[in-house]
Every structure is written in C-alpha cells, then in structure tokens.
C-alpha cells in the first residue's frame, strides 16, 4: 500500500516539474574549450510567447554586434578566433516576458605574465615578486620556482624558514622574499599558473644590491662635504697667520687699530656718562 502511494507521489512530482517547466533554451555546444574558433547556438523551446529579439552577453556585458530584433527563437554567435581575451562566460538572451538566458562557457588555457620582468632588492631587505593571470577560467593552482645553475627548476615552498611567503588569488600571485642575500637569492624566478585547461608561466630576474651600493650616493655626499670642510679649514688656518703679519707690517694697520681703540674709548665714555 505504502509503495503505491509512494509511486503516486513520485508521478505527481514529475507532473509538477513538467508543468512548471516554462521556456527552455537548448545551447549547442554547451561548453567550448581547446578550440581556436566556434559557433555558439541557442534554441528557445517550450514556449509560445512572442520573441521580441535576442542578444549575447560576455561576462555580463552586452555584445553590441549581437543585438537582434528578429522575432526568432534561434540565435547564434560566431567566434572566429578564440584567444585568452575572448574566453569567458557567454550567455544568449531571448527577449520574451520575462527574458530568459542560457550560459555557454568558452574556456582557454590561462595566460600568466610577470608584473615586472626585472626586480631589484637590497641586501638584508625584502622584495615582492608579482605575476598576474588572464583568461577563463583563471588558474586554480599557483606555484613558484627558482632556476638552478643547471637550468632545472627548484620549487619554492611557502613559509620555508620564514624566508618565502606566497600569496595567491585566482588572478594574482605574489612571492615575498625576506632577508635578501646576494649569493643565495639573486637569479631567475618562475611563477606557474595551472587551470583545468593547461599551464602558463613567466620569469622574473632578481638582482640583489649590496648594502654599500644602497648607501653609496649618501656616502658620496658625506665624502664631498668632508673634503670641502677640510679645504676650507686648511685655507682658513693658512690665511690667519698671513693677515696678522700683514697688520704688523702695513702702514694703514696702526690707523685702523687707532680708530678701533677710539671707538672703544667712546663706548666706555658713553657707558660712564650713563
Ligand atoms: C587540446 O588539443 C590538443 C591538440 O589540438 C590536444 O593535444 C590536447 O590534449 C587537448 N587538450 C585538452 C584538455 O583536451
Ligand atoms: C530547436 O529545438 C527543437 C526541439 O528540440 C528542434 O525540434 C529544432 O529543430 C531546433 N531548432 C534548431 C534550429 O536547432
Ligand atoms: C603561505 O603562508 C601564509 C602565512 O601562513 C598564508 O597567509 C598564505 O595563504 C600561504 N600561501 C599559500 C599559497 O598557501
Ligand atoms: C582580481 O580579482 C579580484 C576579485 O577576485 C578583483 O577585485 C580584481 O579586480 C581582479 N583583478 C584583475 C586585474 O582582474
């Protein structure tokens, strides 16, 4: 008895699901990947509502050239050359009341690029290497490696001895290296982004300057100042004895000293009278 009721309940469910099914869109293909070109097609079925037109969206934005006012339950979009930039979430939209839409994903292998291909760091200081990614889908996995002397890649592990810190989001990864050493840390670093559709990588050359090089311009100024002060000092020291001699020898000197003493006497007198 219970089984019969169960069966009836199940049939009711099917009936309701069928009754609730309104307009339906059949997309062909449902997904595109690893292709250099494609034609996306949508077919509006299971509705008698009038169609006022259709268009396509890419990542939520209307593709202007795809706008149509034809009352057709069928629309297609031709992708002649699929690159990293043309990948994304496409959607066909039919203008009925209310509008209906269906997604078609166009997937491409990721494209990874270094923010800067050459970075400089100072000895004992910290440096941040950055790579970004484009494409759809974005990498699900990121990793960093360092090129060894023999050309092989040595993977870098996050938090190794608090030296490396890797931070990744789908569209960006950063590698922070602390306490830079000239011998150990200079060289080529490789960032690698991996998605279901493939991998992509880029390279960054890191140069580490010695601490002395970093303070060199400052040291240059200090040395310049020291030399200048020394020259002035020596000049002054040599000049002073000459001037004293001059005062003793020249005829005008006594006059000058006389007038000086006169002034002083005057001052003293004035002070006395006060
Ligand atoms: C993509 O296509 C190439 C050849 O065109 C093939 O070798 C490769 O396996 C394909 N990759 C996937 C994920 O289907
Ligand atoms: C649209 O779908 C219907 C129902 O599956 C089918 O009969 C019809 O041939 C399709 N039209 C096109 C243009 O694919
Ligand atoms: C690396 O470690 C830091 C600190 O523990 C953490 O915040 C970060 O998410 C880790 N990165 C990865 C890629 O696991
Ligand atoms: C990267 O993703 C974040 C959110 O996940 C977004 O806010 C940001 O704009 C994206 N950056 C680029 C360059 O796409």
Short mmCIF file of N, CA, C and O in Angstrom, two decimals, residues 47-122:
data_model
loop_
_atom_site.label_atom_id
_atom_site.label_comp_id
_atom_site.label_asym_id
_atom_site.label_seq_id
_atom_site.Cartn_x
_atom_site.Cartn_y
_atom_site.Cartn_z
N UNK A 47 7.89 27.23 -25.52
CA UNK A 47 7.14 28.45 -25.24
C UNK A 47 6.44 28.92 -26.51
O UNK A 47 6.93 28.70 -27.63
N UNK A 48 5.30 29.55 -26.32
CA UNK A 48 4.57 30.13 -27.46
C UNK A 48 4.58 31.64 -27.34
O UNK A 48 3.96 32.35 -28.14
N UNK A 49 5.29 32.14 -26.30
CA UNK A 49 5.35 33.59 -26.08
C UNK A 49 6.05 34.27 -27.25
O UNK A 49 6.99 33.70 -27.82
N UNK A 50 5.60 35.46 -27.64
CA UNK A 50 6.25 36.16 -28.76
C UNK A 50 7.67 36.57 -28.38
O UNK A 50 7.91 37.06 -27.27
N UNK A 51 8.61 36.39 -29.31
CA UNK A 51 10.01 36.77 -29.08
C UNK A 51 10.23 38.15 -29.70
O UNK A 51 9.93 38.37 -30.87
N UNK A 52 10.73 39.08 -28.87
CA UNK A 52 10.95 40.43 -29.39
C UNK A 52 12.37 40.65 -29.94
O UNK A 52 12.66 41.68 -30.52
N UNK A 53 13.22 39.68 -29.69
CA UNK A 53 14.59 39.81 -30.18
C UNK A 53 15.52 39.01 -29.29
O UNK A 53 15.08 38.28 -28.38
N UNK A 54 16.83 39.15 -29.55
CA UNK A 54 17.81 38.39 -28.76
C UNK A 54 19.15 39.11 -28.80
O UNK A 54 19.38 39.99 -29.64
N UNK A 55 20.00 38.78 -27.87
CA UNK A 55 21.40 39.25 -27.90
C UNK A 55 22.26 38.33 -27.06
O UNK A 55 21.74 37.41 -26.41
N UNK A 56 23.58 38.60 -27.09
CA UNK A 56 24.52 37.78 -26.31
C UNK A 56 25.24 38.67 -25.30
O UNK A 56 25.46 39.86 -25.55
N UNK A 57 25.61 38.05 -24.18
CA UNK A 57 26.41 38.72 -23.16
C UNK A 57 27.76 38.03 -23.07
O UNK A 57 27.85 36.81 -23.28
N UNK A 58 28.80 38.80 -22.76
CA UNK A 58 30.10 38.20 -22.41
C UNK A 58 30.47 38.73 -21.03
O UNK A 58 30.63 39.94 -20.84
N UNK A 59 30.58 37.82 -20.08
CA UNK A 59 30.86 38.17 -18.68
C UNK A 59 29.91 39.28 -18.19
O UNK A 59 30.33 40.21 -17.53
N UNK A 60 28.66 39.15 -18.58
CA UNK A 60 27.62 40.07 -18.09
C UNK A 60 27.44 41.33 -18.92
O UNK A 60 26.52 42.10 -18.68
N UNK A 61 28.35 41.55 -19.91
CA UNK A 61 28.24 42.77 -20.73
C UNK A 61 27.66 42.44 -22.09
O UNK A 61 28.05 41.45 -22.72
N UNK A 62 26.76 43.30 -22.57
CA UNK A 62 26.10 43.06 -23.85
C UNK A 62 27.12 43.18 -24.99
O UNK A 62 27.92 44.12 -25.04
N UNK A 63 27.10 42.19 -25.89
CA UNK A 63 27.92 42.28 -27.11
C UNK A 63 27.04 43.02 -28.12
O UNK A 63 26.07 42.46 -28.65
N UNK A 64 27.38 44.29 -28.37
CA UNK A 64 26.51 45.17 -29.18
C UNK A 64 26.20 44.57 -30.55
O UNK A 64 25.06 44.62 -31.01
N UNK A 65 27.23 43.98 -31.19
CA UNK A 65 27.05 43.46 -32.55
C UNK A 65 26.09 42.26 -32.59
O UNK A 65 25.67 41.86 -33.67
N UNK A 66 25.77 41.71 -31.44
CA UNK A 66 24.91 40.51 -31.43
C UNK A 66 23.44 40.86 -31.25
O UNK A 66 22.58 39.99 -31.27
N UNK A 67 23.15 42.17 -31.06
CA UNK A 67 21.76 42.59 -30.81
C UNK A 67 20.89 42.36 -32.04
O UNK A 67 21.26 42.72 -33.15
N UNK A 68 19.74 41.74 -31.81
CA UNK A 68 18.83 41.46 -32.93
C UNK A 68 17.39 41.71 -32.47
O UNK A 68 17.04 41.46 -31.32
N UNK A 69 16.58 42.23 -33.39
CA UNK A 69 15.16 42.46 -33.07
C UNK A 69 14.28 41.47 -33.83
O UNK A 69 13.06 41.60 -33.86
N UNK A 70 14.92 40.48 -34.42
CA UNK A 70 14.15 39.46 -35.16
C UNK A 70 13.34 38.61 -34.18
O UNK A 70 13.84 38.21 -33.14
N UNK A 71 12.09 38.32 -34.54
CA UNK A 71 11.26 37.52 -33.64
C UNK A 71 11.56 36.03 -33.77
O UNK A 71 10.65 35.22 -33.94
N UNK A 72 12.85 35.68 -33.74
CA UNK A 72 13.26 34.29 -33.96
C UNK A 72 13.62 33.60 -32.65
O UNK A 72 14.28 34.19 -31.79
N UNK A 73 13.21 32.34 -32.49
CA UNK A 73 13.58 31.60 -31.27
C UNK A 73 14.95 30.94 -31.41
O UNK A 73 15.24 29.97 -30.73
N UNK A 74 15.74 31.48 -32.31
CA UNK A 74 17.05 30.89 -32.56
C UNK A 74 18.09 31.98 -32.75
O UNK A 74 17.87 32.97 -33.43
N UNK A 75 19.24 31.85 -32.10
CA UNK A 75 20.31 32.83 -32.27
C UNK A 75 21.66 32.13 -32.24
O UNK A 75 21.81 31.08 -31.60
N UNK A 76 22.63 32.70 -32.96
CA UNK A 76 23.97 32.10 -32.95
C UNK A 76 25.02 33.20 -32.88
O UNK A 76 24.76 34.35 -33.25
N UNK A 77 26.17 32.85 -32.37
CA UNK A 77 27.29 33.79 -32.26
C UNK A 77 28.53 33.11 -32.78
O UNK A 77 28.87 32.00 -32.35
N UNK A 78 29.20 33.78 -33.71
CA UNK A 78 30.37 33.20 -34.34
C UNK A 78 31.65 33.75 -33.70
O UNK A 78 31.83 34.97 -33.64
N UNK A 79 32.49 32.86 -33.19
CA UNK A 79 33.79 33.28 -32.63
C UNK A 79 34.86 32.79 -33.58
O UNK A 79 35.14 31.59 -33.65
N UNK A 80 35.41 33.75 -34.36
CA UNK A 80 36.35 33.36 -35.42
C UNK A 80 37.72 32.98 -34.89
O UNK A 80 38.37 32.08 -35.40
N UNK A 81 38.15 33.71 -33.85
CA UNK A 81 39.50 33.45 -33.33
C UNK A 81 39.43 33.51 -31.81
O UNK A 81 39.29 34.58 -31.22
N UNK A 82 39.48 32.36 -31.18
CA UNK A 82 39.38 32.31 -29.72
C UNK A 82 40.77 32.47 -29.12
O UNK A 82 41.68 31.68 -29.40
N UNK A 83 40.96 33.56 -28.35
CA UNK A 83 42.22 33.79 -27.65
C UNK A 83 41.92 33.87 -26.16
O UNK A 83 40.76 33.76 -25.75
N UNK A 84 42.97 34.12 -25.38
CA UNK A 84 42.79 34.25 -23.93
C UNK A 84 41.76 35.33 -23.61
O UNK A 84 41.01 35.22 -22.67
N UNK A 85 41.76 36.39 -24.46
CA UNK A 85 40.88 37.51 -24.17
C UNK A 85 39.43 37.28 -24.58
O UNK A 85 38.54 37.95 -24.10
N UNK A 86 39.20 36.32 -25.48
CA UNK A 86 37.81 36.07 -25.89
C UNK A 86 37.16 34.98 -25.07
O UNK A 86 35.97 34.71 -25.22
N UNK A 87 37.94 34.34 -24.17
CA UNK A 87 37.35 33.33 -23.29
C UNK A 87 36.45 34.00 -22.26
O UNK A 87 36.58 35.19 -21.99
N UNK A 88 35.52 33.25 -21.70
CA UNK A 88 34.66 33.80 -20.66
C UNK A 88 33.31 33.12 -20.64
O UNK A 88 33.10 32.10 -21.30
N UNK A 89 32.40 33.76 -19.89
CA UNK A 89 31.06 33.20 -19.77
C UNK A 89 30.14 33.95 -20.74
O UNK A 89 29.84 35.12 -20.55
N UNK A 90 29.76 33.27 -21.83
CA UNK A 90 28.83 33.83 -22.80
C UNK A 90 27.42 33.44 -22.38
O UNK A 90 27.20 32.36 -21.84
N UNK A 91 26.45 34.32 -22.68
CA UNK A 91 25.06 33.99 -22.40
C UNK A 91 24.18 34.49 -23.56
O UNK A 91 24.34 35.64 -23.98
N UNK A 92 23.30 33.63 -24.03
CA UNK A 92 22.31 34.10 -25.02
C UNK A 92 21.07 34.54 -24.26
O UNK A 92 20.71 33.92 -23.26
N UNK A 93 20.48 35.65 -24.71
CA UNK A 93 19.30 36.20 -24.04
C UNK A 93 18.18 36.32 -25.06
O UNK A 93 18.38 36.92 -26.13
N UNK A 94 17.01 35.75 -24.74
CA UNK A 94 15.83 35.91 -25.61
C UNK A 94 14.89 36.90 -24.94
O UNK A 94 14.57 36.75 -23.75
N UNK A 95 14.45 37.90 -25.69
CA UNK A 95 13.57 38.92 -25.14
C UNK A 95 12.12 38.48 -25.24
O UNK A 95 11.42 38.77 -26.20
N UNK A 96 11.71 37.68 -24.23
CA UNK A 96 10.30 37.38 -24.06
C UNK A 96 9.94 37.99 -22.71
O UNK A 96 10.77 38.69 -22.12
N UNK A 97 8.75 37.76 -22.23
CA UNK A 97 8.36 38.38 -20.97
C UNK A 97 8.15 37.31 -19.91
O UNK A 97 7.16 36.58 -19.97
N UNK A 98 9.02 37.14 -18.91
CA UNK A 98 10.29 37.86 -18.73
C UNK A 98 11.40 37.25 -19.60
O UNK A 98 11.26 36.11 -20.01
N UNK A 99 12.50 38.00 -19.82
CA UNK A 99 13.59 37.49 -20.66
C UNK A 99 14.19 36.21 -20.07
O UNK A 99 14.18 36.05 -18.85
N UNK A 100 14.69 35.35 -20.93
CA UNK A 100 15.36 34.13 -20.46
C UNK A 100 16.76 34.07 -21.06
O UNK A 100 17.01 34.65 -22.12
N UNK A 101 17.67 33.42 -20.34
CA UNK A 101 19.05 33.33 -20.85
C UNK A 101 19.69 32.01 -20.48
O UNK A 101 19.26 31.33 -19.55
N UNK A 102 20.73 31.68 -21.22
CA UNK A 102 21.45 30.42 -21.02
C UNK A 102 22.95 30.66 -21.23
O UNK A 102 23.34 31.35 -22.17
N UNK A 103 23.76 30.11 -20.33
CA UNK A 103 25.21 30.33 -20.40
C UNK A 103 25.91 29.28 -21.25
O UNK A 103 25.49 28.12 -21.28
N UNK A 104 26.95 29.74 -21.95
CA UNK A 104 27.85 28.85 -22.68
C UNK A 104 29.26 29.27 -22.31
O UNK A 104 29.65 30.41 -22.54
N UNK A 105 30.01 28.38 -21.71
CA UNK A 105 31.35 28.76 -21.27
C UNK A 105 32.38 28.48 -22.35
O UNK A 105 32.41 27.39 -22.93
N UNK A 106 33.19 29.51 -22.63
CA UNK A 106 34.28 29.36 -23.59
C UNK A 106 35.58 29.42 -22.80
O UNK A 106 35.96 30.47 -22.28
N UNK A 107 36.22 28.28 -22.70
CA UNK A 107 37.40 28.18 -21.83
C UNK A 107 38.69 28.15 -22.65
O UNK A 107 38.75 27.51 -23.70
N UNK A 108 39.69 28.85 -22.13
CA UNK A 108 41.01 28.86 -22.78
C UNK A 108 42.06 28.56 -21.72
O UNK A 108 41.83 28.80 -20.54
N UNK A 109 43.21 28.07 -22.14
CA UNK A 109 44.30 27.88 -21.17
C UNK A 109 44.66 29.25 -20.57
O UNK A 109 44.49 30.27 -21.25
N UNK A 110 45.16 29.29 -19.33
CA UNK A 110 45.46 30.59 -18.72
C UNK A 110 46.65 31.26 -19.39
O UNK A 110 47.45 30.60 -20.06
N UNK A 111 46.72 32.57 -19.25
CA UNK A 111 47.90 33.30 -19.68
C UNK A 111 48.49 34.03 -18.47
O UNK A 111 47.82 34.86 -17.86
N UNK A 112 49.72 33.67 -18.13
CA UNK A 112 50.37 34.24 -16.94
C UNK A 112 51.45 35.22 -17.37
O UNK A 112 52.21 34.94 -18.30
N UNK A 113 51.49 36.37 -16.73
CA UNK A 113 52.51 37.37 -17.03
C UNK A 113 53.07 37.99 -15.77
O UNK A 113 52.34 38.24 -14.82
N UNK A 114 54.39 38.22 -15.77
CA UNK A 114 55.02 38.88 -14.62
C UNK A 114 54.67 40.36 -14.64
O UNK A 114 54.57 40.97 -15.70
N UNK A 115 54.45 40.91 -13.47
CA UNK A 115 54.16 42.33 -13.34
C UNK A 115 55.38 43.13 -13.81
O UNK A 115 55.26 44.08 -14.57
N UNK A 116 56.58 42.71 -13.38
CA UNK A 116 57.84 43.28 -13.87
C UNK A 116 58.81 42.12 -14.12
O UNK A 116 58.93 41.25 -13.28
N UNK A 117 59.48 42.15 -15.27
CA UNK A 117 60.38 41.04 -15.59
C UNK A 117 61.73 41.16 -14.92
O UNK A 117 62.54 40.24 -14.97
N UNK A 118 61.98 42.33 -14.32
CA UNK A 118 63.26 42.52 -13.64
C UNK A 118 63.00 43.29 -12.35
O UNK A 118 62.35 44.32 -12.36
N UNK A 119 63.48 42.74 -11.26
CA UNK A 119 63.27 43.37 -9.95
C UNK A 119 64.62 43.55 -9.26
O UNK A 119 65.54 42.76 -9.45
N UNK A 120 64.70 44.62 -8.44
CA UNK A 120 65.91 44.87 -7.66
C UNK A 120 65.57 44.82 -6.18
O UNK A 120 64.52 45.30 -5.77
N UNK A 121 66.48 44.25 -5.40
CA UNK A 121 66.31 44.24 -3.95
C UNK A 121 67.62 44.62 -3.30
O UNK A 121 68.68 44.50 -3.92
N UNK A 122 67.54 45.09 -2.07
CA UNK A 122 68.75 45.43 -1.32
C UNK A 122 69.07 44.29 -0.35
O UNK A 122 68.18 43.68 0.22
#
